[in-house]
Tab-separated table of C-alpha atoms and ligand atoms in Angstrom:
chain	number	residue	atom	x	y	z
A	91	UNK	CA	-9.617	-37.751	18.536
A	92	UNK	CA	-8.823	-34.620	16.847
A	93	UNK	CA	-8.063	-31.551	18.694
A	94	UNK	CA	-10.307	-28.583	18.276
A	95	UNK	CA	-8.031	-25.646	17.755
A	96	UNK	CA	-9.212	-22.139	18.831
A	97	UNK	CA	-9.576	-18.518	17.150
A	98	UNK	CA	-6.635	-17.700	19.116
A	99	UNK	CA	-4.741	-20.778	18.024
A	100	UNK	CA	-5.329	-20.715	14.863
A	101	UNK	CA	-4.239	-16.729	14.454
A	102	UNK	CA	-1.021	-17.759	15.944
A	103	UNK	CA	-0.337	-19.949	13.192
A	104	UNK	CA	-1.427	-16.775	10.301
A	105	UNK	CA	0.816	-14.337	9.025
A	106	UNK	CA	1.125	-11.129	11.409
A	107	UNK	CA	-1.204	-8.981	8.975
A	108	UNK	CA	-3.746	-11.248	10.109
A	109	UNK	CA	-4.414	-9.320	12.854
A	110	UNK	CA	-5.659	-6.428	10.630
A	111	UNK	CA	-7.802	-8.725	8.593
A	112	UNK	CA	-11.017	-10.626	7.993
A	113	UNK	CA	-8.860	-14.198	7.245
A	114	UNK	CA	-11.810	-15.759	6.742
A	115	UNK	CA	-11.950	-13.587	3.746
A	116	UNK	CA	-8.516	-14.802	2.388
A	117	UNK	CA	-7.035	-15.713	-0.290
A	118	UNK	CA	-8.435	-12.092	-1.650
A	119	UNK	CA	-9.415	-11.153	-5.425
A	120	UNK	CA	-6.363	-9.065	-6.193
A	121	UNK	CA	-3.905	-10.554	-8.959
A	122	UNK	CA	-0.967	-12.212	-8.654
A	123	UNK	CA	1.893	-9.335	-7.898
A	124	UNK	CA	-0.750	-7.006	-7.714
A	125	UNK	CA	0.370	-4.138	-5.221
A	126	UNK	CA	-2.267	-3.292	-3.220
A	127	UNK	CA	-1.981	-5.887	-0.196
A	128	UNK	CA	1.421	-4.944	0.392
A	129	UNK	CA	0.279	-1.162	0.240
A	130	UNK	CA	-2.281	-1.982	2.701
A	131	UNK	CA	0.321	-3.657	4.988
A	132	UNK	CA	2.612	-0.670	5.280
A	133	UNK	CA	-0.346	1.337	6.880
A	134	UNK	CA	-1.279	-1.318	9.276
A	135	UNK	CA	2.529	-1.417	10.345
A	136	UNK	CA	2.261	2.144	10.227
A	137	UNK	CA	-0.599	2.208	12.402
A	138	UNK	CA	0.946	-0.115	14.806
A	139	UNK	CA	3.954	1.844	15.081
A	140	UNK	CA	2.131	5.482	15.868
A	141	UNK	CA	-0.064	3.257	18.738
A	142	UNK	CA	-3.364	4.047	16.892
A	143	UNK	CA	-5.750	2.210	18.797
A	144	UNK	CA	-7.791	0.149	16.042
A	145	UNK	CA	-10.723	0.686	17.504
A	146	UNK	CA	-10.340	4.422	16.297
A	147	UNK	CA	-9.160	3.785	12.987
A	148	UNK	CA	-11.788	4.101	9.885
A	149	UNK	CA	-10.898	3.004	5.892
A	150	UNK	CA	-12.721	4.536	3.690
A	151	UNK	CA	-12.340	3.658	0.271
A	152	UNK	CA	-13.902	4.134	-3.761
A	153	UNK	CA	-15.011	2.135	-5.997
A	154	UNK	CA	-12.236	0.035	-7.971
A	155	UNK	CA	-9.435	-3.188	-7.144
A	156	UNK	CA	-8.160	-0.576	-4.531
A	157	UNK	CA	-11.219	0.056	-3.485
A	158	UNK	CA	-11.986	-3.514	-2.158
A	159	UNK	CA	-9.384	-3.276	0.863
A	160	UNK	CA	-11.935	-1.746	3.150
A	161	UNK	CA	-13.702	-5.075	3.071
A	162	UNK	CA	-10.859	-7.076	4.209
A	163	UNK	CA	-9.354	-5.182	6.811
A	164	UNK	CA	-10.688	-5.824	10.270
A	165	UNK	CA	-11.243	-2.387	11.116
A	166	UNK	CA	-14.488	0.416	10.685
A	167	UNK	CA	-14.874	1.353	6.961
A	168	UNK	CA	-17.179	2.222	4.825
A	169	UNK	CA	-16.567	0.977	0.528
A	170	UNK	CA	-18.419	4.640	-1.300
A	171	UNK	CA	-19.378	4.673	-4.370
A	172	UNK	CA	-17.293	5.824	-7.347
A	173	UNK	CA	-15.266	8.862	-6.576
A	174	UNK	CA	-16.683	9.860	-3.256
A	175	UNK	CA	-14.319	8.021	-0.232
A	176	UNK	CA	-13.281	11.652	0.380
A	177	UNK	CA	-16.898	13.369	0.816
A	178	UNK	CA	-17.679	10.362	3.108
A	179	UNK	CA	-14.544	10.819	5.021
A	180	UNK	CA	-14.839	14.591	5.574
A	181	UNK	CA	-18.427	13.773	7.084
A	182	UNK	CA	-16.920	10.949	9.489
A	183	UNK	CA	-14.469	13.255	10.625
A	184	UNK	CA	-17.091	16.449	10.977
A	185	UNK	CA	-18.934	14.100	12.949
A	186	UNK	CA	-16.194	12.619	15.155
A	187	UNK	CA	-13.365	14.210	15.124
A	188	UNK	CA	-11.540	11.876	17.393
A	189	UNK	CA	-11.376	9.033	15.042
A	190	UNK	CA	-8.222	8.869	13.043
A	191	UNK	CA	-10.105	8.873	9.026
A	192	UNK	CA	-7.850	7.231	6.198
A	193	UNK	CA	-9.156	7.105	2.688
A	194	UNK	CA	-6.939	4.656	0.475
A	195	UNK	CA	-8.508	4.217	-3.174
A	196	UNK	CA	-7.443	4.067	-6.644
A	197	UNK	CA	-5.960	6.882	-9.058
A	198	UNK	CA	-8.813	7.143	-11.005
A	199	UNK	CA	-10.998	6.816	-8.015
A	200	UNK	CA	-9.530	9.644	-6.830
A	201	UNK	CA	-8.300	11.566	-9.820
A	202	UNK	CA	-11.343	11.154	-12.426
A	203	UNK	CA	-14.196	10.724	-10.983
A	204	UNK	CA	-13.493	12.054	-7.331
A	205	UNK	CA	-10.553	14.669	-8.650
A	206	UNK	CA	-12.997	17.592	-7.912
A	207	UNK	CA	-13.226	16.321	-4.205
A	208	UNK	CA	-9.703	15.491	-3.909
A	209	UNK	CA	-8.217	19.501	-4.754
A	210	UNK	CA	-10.999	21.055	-2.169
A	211	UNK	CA	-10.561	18.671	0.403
A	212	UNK	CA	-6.763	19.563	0.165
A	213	UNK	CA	-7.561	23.313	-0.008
A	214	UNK	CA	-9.801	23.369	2.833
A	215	UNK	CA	-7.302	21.255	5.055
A	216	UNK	CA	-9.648	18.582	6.547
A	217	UNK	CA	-7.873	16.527	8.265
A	218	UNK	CA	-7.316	13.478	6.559
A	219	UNK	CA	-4.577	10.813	5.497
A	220	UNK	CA	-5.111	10.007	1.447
A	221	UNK	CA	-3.263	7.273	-0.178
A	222	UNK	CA	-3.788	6.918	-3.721
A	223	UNK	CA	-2.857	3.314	-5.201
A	224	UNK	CA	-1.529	4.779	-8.727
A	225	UNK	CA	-1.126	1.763	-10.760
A	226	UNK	CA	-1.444	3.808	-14.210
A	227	UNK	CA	-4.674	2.402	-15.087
A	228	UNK	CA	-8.850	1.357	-14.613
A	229	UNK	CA	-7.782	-2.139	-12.918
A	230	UNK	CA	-11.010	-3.111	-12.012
A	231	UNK	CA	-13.102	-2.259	-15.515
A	232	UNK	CA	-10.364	-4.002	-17.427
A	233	UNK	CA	-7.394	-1.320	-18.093
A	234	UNK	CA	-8.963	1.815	-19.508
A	235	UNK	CA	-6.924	4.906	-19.694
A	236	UNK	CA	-6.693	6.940	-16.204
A	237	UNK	CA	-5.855	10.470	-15.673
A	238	UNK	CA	-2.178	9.137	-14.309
A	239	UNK	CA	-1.442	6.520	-17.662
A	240	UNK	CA	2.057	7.942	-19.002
A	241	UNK	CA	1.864	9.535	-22.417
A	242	UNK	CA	2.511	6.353	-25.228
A	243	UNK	CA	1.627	3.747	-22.761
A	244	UNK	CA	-1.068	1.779	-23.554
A	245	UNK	CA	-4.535	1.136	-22.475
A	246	UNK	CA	-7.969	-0.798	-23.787
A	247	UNK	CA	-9.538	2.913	-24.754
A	248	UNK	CA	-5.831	4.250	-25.967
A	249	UNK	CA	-4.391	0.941	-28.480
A	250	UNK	CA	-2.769	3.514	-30.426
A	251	UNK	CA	-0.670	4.919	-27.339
A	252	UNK	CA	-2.094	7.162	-25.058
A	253	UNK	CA	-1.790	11.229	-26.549
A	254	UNK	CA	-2.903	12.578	-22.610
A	255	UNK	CA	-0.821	14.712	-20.837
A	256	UNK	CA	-1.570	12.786	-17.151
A	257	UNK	CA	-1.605	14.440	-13.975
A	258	UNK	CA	1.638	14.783	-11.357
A	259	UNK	CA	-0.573	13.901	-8.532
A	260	UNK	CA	2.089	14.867	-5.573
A	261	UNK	CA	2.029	18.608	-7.432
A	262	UNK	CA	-1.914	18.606	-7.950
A	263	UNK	CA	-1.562	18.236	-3.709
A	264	UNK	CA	0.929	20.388	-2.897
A	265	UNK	CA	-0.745	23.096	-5.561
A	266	UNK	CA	-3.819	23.138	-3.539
A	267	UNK	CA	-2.540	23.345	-0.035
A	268	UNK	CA	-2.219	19.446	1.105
A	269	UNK	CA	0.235	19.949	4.529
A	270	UNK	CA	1.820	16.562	3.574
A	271	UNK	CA	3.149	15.166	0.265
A	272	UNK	CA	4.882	12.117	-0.458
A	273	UNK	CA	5.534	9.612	-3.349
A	274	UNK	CA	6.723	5.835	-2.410
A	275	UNK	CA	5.788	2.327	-4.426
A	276	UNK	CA	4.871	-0.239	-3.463
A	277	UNK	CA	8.208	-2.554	-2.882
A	278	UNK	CA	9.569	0.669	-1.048
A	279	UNK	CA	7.691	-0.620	1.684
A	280	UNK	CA	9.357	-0.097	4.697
A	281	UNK	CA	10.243	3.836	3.550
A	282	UNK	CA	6.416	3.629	2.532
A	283	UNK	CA	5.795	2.700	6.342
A	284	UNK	CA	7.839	5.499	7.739
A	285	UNK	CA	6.386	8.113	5.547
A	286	UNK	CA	2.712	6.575	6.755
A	287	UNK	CA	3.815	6.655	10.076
A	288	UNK	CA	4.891	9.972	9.916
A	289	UNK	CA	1.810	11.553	8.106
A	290	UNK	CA	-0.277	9.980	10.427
A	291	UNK	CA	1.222	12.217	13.406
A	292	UNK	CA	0.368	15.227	11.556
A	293	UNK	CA	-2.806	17.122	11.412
A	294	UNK	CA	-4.917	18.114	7.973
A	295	UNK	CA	-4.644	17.097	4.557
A	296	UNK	CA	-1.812	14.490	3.685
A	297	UNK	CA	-1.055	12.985	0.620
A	298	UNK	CA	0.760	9.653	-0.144
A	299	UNK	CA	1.047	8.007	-3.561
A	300	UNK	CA	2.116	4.478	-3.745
A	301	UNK	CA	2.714	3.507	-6.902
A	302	UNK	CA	1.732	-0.084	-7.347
A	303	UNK	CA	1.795	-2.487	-10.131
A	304	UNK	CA	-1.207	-3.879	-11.861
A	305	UNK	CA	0.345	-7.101	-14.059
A	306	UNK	CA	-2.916	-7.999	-15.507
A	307	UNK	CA	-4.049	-4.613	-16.795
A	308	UNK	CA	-1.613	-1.799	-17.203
A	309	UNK	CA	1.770	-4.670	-17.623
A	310	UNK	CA	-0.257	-6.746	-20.127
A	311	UNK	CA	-0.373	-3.944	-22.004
A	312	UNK	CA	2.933	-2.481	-22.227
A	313	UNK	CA	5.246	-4.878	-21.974
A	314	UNK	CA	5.362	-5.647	-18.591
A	315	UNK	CA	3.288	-9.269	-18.553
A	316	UNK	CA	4.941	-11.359	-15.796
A	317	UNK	CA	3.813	-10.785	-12.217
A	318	UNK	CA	6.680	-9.498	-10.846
A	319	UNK	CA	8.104	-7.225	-14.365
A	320	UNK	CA	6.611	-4.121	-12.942
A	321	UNK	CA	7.853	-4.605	-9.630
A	322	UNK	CA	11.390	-4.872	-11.415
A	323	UNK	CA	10.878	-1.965	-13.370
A	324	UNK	CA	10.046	0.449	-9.822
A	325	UNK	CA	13.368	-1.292	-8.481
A	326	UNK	CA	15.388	-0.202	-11.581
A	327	UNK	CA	13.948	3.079	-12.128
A	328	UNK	CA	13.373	4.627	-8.739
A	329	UNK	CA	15.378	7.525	-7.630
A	330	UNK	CA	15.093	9.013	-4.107
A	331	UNK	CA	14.577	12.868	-3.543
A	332	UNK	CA	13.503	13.901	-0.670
A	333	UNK	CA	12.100	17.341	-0.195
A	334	UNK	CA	12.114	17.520	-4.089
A	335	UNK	CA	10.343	20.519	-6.215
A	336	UNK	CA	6.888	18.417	-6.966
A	337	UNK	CA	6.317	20.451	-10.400
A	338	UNK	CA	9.449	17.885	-10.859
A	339	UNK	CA	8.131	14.439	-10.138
A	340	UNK	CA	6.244	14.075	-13.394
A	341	UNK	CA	5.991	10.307	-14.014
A	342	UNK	CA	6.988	9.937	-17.924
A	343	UNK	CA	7.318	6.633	-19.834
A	344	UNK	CA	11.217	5.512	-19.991
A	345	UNK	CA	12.335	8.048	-17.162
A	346	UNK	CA	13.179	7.673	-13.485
A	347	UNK	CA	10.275	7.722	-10.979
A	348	UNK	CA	11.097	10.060	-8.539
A	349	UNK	CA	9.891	9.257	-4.949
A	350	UNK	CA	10.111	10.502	-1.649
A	351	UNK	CA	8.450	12.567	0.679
A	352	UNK	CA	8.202	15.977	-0.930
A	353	UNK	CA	6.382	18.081	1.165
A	354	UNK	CA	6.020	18.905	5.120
A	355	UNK	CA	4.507	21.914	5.531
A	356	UNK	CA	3.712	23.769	8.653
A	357	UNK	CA	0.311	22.827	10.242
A	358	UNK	CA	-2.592	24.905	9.428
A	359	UNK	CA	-5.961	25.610	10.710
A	360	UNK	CA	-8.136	22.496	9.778
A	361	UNK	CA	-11.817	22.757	8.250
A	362	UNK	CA	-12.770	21.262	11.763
A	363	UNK	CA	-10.686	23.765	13.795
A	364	UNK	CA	-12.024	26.957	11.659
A	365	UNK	CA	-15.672	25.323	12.417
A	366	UNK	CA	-15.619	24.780	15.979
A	367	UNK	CA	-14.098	29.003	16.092
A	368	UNK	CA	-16.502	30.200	13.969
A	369	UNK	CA	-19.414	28.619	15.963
A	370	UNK	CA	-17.783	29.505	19.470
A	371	UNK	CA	-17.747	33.370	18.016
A	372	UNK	CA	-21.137	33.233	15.956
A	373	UNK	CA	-23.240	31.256	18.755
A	374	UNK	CA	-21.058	32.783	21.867
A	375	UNK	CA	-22.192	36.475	20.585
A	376	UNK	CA	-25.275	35.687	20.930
B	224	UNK	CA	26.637	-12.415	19.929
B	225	UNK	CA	23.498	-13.868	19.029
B	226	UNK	CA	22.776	-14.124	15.267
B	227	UNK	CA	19.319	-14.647	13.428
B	228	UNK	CA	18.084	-17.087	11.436
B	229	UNK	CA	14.742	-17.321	10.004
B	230	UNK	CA	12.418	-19.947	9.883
B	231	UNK	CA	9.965	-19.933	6.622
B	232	UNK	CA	6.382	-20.236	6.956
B	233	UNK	CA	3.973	-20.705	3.890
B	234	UNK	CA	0.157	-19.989	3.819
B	235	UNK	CA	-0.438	-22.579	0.776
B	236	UNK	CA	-4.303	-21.748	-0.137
B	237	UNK	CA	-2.682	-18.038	-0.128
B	238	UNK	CA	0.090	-18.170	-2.741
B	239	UNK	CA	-0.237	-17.266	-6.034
B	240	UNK	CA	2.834	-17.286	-7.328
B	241	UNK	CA	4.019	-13.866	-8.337
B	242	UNK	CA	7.464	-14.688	-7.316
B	243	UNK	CA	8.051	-11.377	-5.460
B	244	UNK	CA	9.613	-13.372	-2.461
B	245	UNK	CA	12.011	-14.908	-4.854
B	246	UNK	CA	12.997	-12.619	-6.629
B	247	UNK	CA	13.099	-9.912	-3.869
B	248	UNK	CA	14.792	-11.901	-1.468
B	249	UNK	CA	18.057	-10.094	-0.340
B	250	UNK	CA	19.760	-12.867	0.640
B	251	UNK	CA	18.771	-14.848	-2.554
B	252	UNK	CA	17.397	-17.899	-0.284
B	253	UNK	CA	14.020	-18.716	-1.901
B	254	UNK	CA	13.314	-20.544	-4.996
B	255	UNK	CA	10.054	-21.995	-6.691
B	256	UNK	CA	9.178	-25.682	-5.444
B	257	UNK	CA	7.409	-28.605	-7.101
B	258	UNK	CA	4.727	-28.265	-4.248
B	259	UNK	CA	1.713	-26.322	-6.011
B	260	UNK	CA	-1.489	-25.458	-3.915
B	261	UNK	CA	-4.786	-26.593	-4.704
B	262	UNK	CA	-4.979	-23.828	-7.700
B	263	UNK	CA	-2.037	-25.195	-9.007
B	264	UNK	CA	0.486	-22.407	-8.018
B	265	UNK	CA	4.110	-23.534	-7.119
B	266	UNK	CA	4.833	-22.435	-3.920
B	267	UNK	CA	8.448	-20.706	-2.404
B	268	UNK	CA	10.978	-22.677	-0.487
B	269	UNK	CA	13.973	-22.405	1.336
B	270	UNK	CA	17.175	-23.284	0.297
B	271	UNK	CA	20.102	-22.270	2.653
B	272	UNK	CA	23.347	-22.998	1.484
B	273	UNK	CA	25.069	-22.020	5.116
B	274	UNK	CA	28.748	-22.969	3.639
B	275	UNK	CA	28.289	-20.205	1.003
B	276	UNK	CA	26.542	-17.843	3.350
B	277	UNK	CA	23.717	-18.056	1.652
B	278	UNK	CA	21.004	-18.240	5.053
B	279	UNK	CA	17.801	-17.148	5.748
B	280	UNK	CA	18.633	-13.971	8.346
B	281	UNK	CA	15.328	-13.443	9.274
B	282	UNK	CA	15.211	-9.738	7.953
B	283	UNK	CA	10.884	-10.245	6.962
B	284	UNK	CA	11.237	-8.418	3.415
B	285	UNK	CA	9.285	-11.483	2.005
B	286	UNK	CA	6.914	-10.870	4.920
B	287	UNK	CA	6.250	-7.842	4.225
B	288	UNK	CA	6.390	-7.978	0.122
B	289	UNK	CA	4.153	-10.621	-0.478
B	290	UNK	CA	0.455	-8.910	-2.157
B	291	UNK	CA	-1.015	-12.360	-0.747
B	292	UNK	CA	0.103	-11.869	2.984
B	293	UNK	CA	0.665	-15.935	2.648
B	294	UNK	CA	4.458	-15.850	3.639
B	295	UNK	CA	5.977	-15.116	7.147
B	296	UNK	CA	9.195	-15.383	8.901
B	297	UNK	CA	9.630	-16.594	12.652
B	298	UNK	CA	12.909	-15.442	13.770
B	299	UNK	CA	15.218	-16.806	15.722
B	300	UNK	CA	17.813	-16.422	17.662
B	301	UNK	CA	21.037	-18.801	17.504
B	302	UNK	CA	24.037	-18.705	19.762
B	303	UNK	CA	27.200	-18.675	17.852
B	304	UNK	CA	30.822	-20.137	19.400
B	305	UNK	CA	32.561	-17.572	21.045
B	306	UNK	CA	36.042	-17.135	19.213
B	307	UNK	CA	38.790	-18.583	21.177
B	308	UNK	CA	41.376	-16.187	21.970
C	545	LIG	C1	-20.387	6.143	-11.103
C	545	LIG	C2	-19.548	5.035	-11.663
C	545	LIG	N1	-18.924	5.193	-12.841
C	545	LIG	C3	-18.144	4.222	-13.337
C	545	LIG	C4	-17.963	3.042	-12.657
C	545	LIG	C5	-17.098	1.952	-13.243
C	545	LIG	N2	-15.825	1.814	-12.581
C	545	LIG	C6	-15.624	0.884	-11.619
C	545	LIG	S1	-14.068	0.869	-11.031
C	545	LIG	C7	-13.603	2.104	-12.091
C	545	LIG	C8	-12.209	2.637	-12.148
C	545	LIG	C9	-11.311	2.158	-11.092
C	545	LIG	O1	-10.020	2.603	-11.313
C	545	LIG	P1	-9.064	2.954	-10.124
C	545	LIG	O2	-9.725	3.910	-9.189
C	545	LIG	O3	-7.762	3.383	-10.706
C	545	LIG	O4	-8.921	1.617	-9.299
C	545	LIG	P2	-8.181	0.244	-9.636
C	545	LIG	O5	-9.243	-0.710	-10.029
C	545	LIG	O6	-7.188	0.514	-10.708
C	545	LIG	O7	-7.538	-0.119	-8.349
C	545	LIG	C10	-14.683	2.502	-12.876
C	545	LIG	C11	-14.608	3.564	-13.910
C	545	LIG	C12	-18.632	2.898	-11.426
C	545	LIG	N3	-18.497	1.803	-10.672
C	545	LIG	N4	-19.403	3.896	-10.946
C	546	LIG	S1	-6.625	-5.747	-12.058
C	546	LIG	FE1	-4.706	-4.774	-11.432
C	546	LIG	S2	-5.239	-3.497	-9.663
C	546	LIG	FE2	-6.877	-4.998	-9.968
C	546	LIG	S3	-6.361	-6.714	-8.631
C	546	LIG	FE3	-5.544	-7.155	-10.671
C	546	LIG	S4	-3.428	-6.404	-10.564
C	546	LIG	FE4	-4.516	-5.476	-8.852
């Protein structure tokens, strides 16, 4: 007779990330060497590590590859549409301001379409933990040019080379107030967890960008085809500076990628904090 | 002293073959087998060569490297012969 084996059981025998996932949901759409899962295991380690309790944890993420994680992680989260994880996270954390609010999405979720929300959120200082999964590219759509695609690296909408100048997304934070900057990829993982870990001690707006390889769409295209070519390329070209000027950290075709974590800046009021003072003086006057 | 070794575990239906593990393997301990999965993706191995010092030491970078989460390492602990003095 065979034996039955239980939930419990069977989770033994799963890898360790299994705990943070929907397994039944597994083997997941991303590509082969694509970066995101092991992205989205540094912040469950990270999690684990700070003692979050998971019940308190929300993902909310955009619309793209990166955008799919919510789905498979076994914890609250809500998938927005295009460009607006961050206006859906501000109003989770408005609304309860206990629960710890992550948004992890892609760099044009974040940077194109949602770019507006991104610099405000970071000016106003809600409190939130943004990680941006910068893999140079539109994975999803089928490699279109993004905001972060190095200038002469190719793309389906730039064949000739791309002529953009793209954005230095840790400066774009730090310019606009974000209390917490920091630039990892992701095969840096266990710095990647630290500088999670630490970010998600803090208060207001913190920044992370992982930069993460996309074989299929951004490697295709530039010379990078094999699975693990881009991973090689991070591991070659990465040069650590922590507490480095971000005007700086400009990623540029055929240079080193600078990473580290950049910025730590005292804690400010948050957009929470300055609303529960102004309604304690407005409604306590009256 | 106690020293670890690793023990290997595959998720087959997981792997797809981007030969991260391999290639990121510190130790240099993992190499593409003639096993494939039902999609037809050759999954890692271990090959400890203890005589050359080439052993699994348990230090999870596959673990935590692979995009698929289909690779894991059980550690564990071995005694080793106290030198004689
Ligand atoms: C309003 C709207 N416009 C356009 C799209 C098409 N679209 C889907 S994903 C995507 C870009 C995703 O790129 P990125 O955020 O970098 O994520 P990736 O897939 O690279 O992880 C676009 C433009 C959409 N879904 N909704
Ligand atoms: S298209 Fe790129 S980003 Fe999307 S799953 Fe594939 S490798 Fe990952």
């Amino acid at each position: 007779m065979s034996k039955q084996i239980s939930k419990e059981e069977k989770l033994e025998e799963l890898h360790p990330m299994d705990k943070w996932l929907r397994s039944e949901r597994m083997p997941h759409i991303w590509c082969p060497g694509c970066g995101i899962g092991p992205t989205l295991y540094a912040w469950a380690r990270a999690l684990d590590r700070v003692g979050i309790d998971k019940d308190k944890v929300v993902y909310v993420s955009g619309i793209g590859c990166s955008g799919r994680g919510s789905g498979y992680l076994n914890v609250d989260g809500f998938h927005t549409t295009h460009g607006r994880a961050i206006p859906f996270a501000i109003g989770i954390k408005l609304a309860k301001p206990e629960l710890c609010v992550n948004v992890i999405s892609g760099d044009g979720d974040l940077f194109s379409i949602g770019g507006n929300h991104f610099i405000h959120a970071c000016r106003r200082n809600d409190d939130l933990l943004v990680i941006c999964i910068n893999n140079f590219i539109y994975g999803m759509t089928g490699g279109q040019l993004a905001p972060t695609t190095p200038r002469g690296q190719y793309a389906t909408t730039a064949p000739y080379g791309n002529i953009e100048h793209p954005f230095n997304t840790p400066h774009v934070a730090d310019a606009s107030g974000a209390v917490y900057v920091a630039r990892w990829t992701s095969i840096h993982v266990r710095r990647l967890e630290k500088s999670i870990a630490e970010a998600l001690t803090m208060k207001g707006f913190r920044y992370i960008e992982v930069l993460s390889p996309c074989p299929v769409n951004y490697g295709r295209r530039n010379k990078l085809p094999e699975p693990d070519d881009i991973a090689e390329w991070f591991r070659q070209s990465s040069v650590v500076r922590n507490g480095a000027d971000t005007s700086e950290v400009q990623i540029e075709k055929d240079k080193p990628l600078i990473l580290g974590n950049f910025v730590k800046r005292v804690e400010k009021l948050t957009y929470y904090e300055g609303l529960k003072k102004l309604e304690e003086r407005v409604r306590g006057a009256r | 002293m106690k020293i670890f070794r690793g023990e290997i575990h595959v998720i087959k239906e997981r792997c797809k073959q981007c030969r991260l593990c391999i290639n990121l393997c510190p130790t240099q301990v993992l190499q593409e087998s003639e096993e494939v999965n039902e999609k037809g993706y050759h999954l890692p191995e271990l090959i400890e060569e203890p005589e050359k010092g080439k052993i699994c030491v348990a230090c999870g970078f596959c673990q935590i490297i692979c995009p698929e989460y289909a690779i894991w390492v059980e550690e564990k602990k071995e005694e080793t012969p106290t030198e004689k003095k």
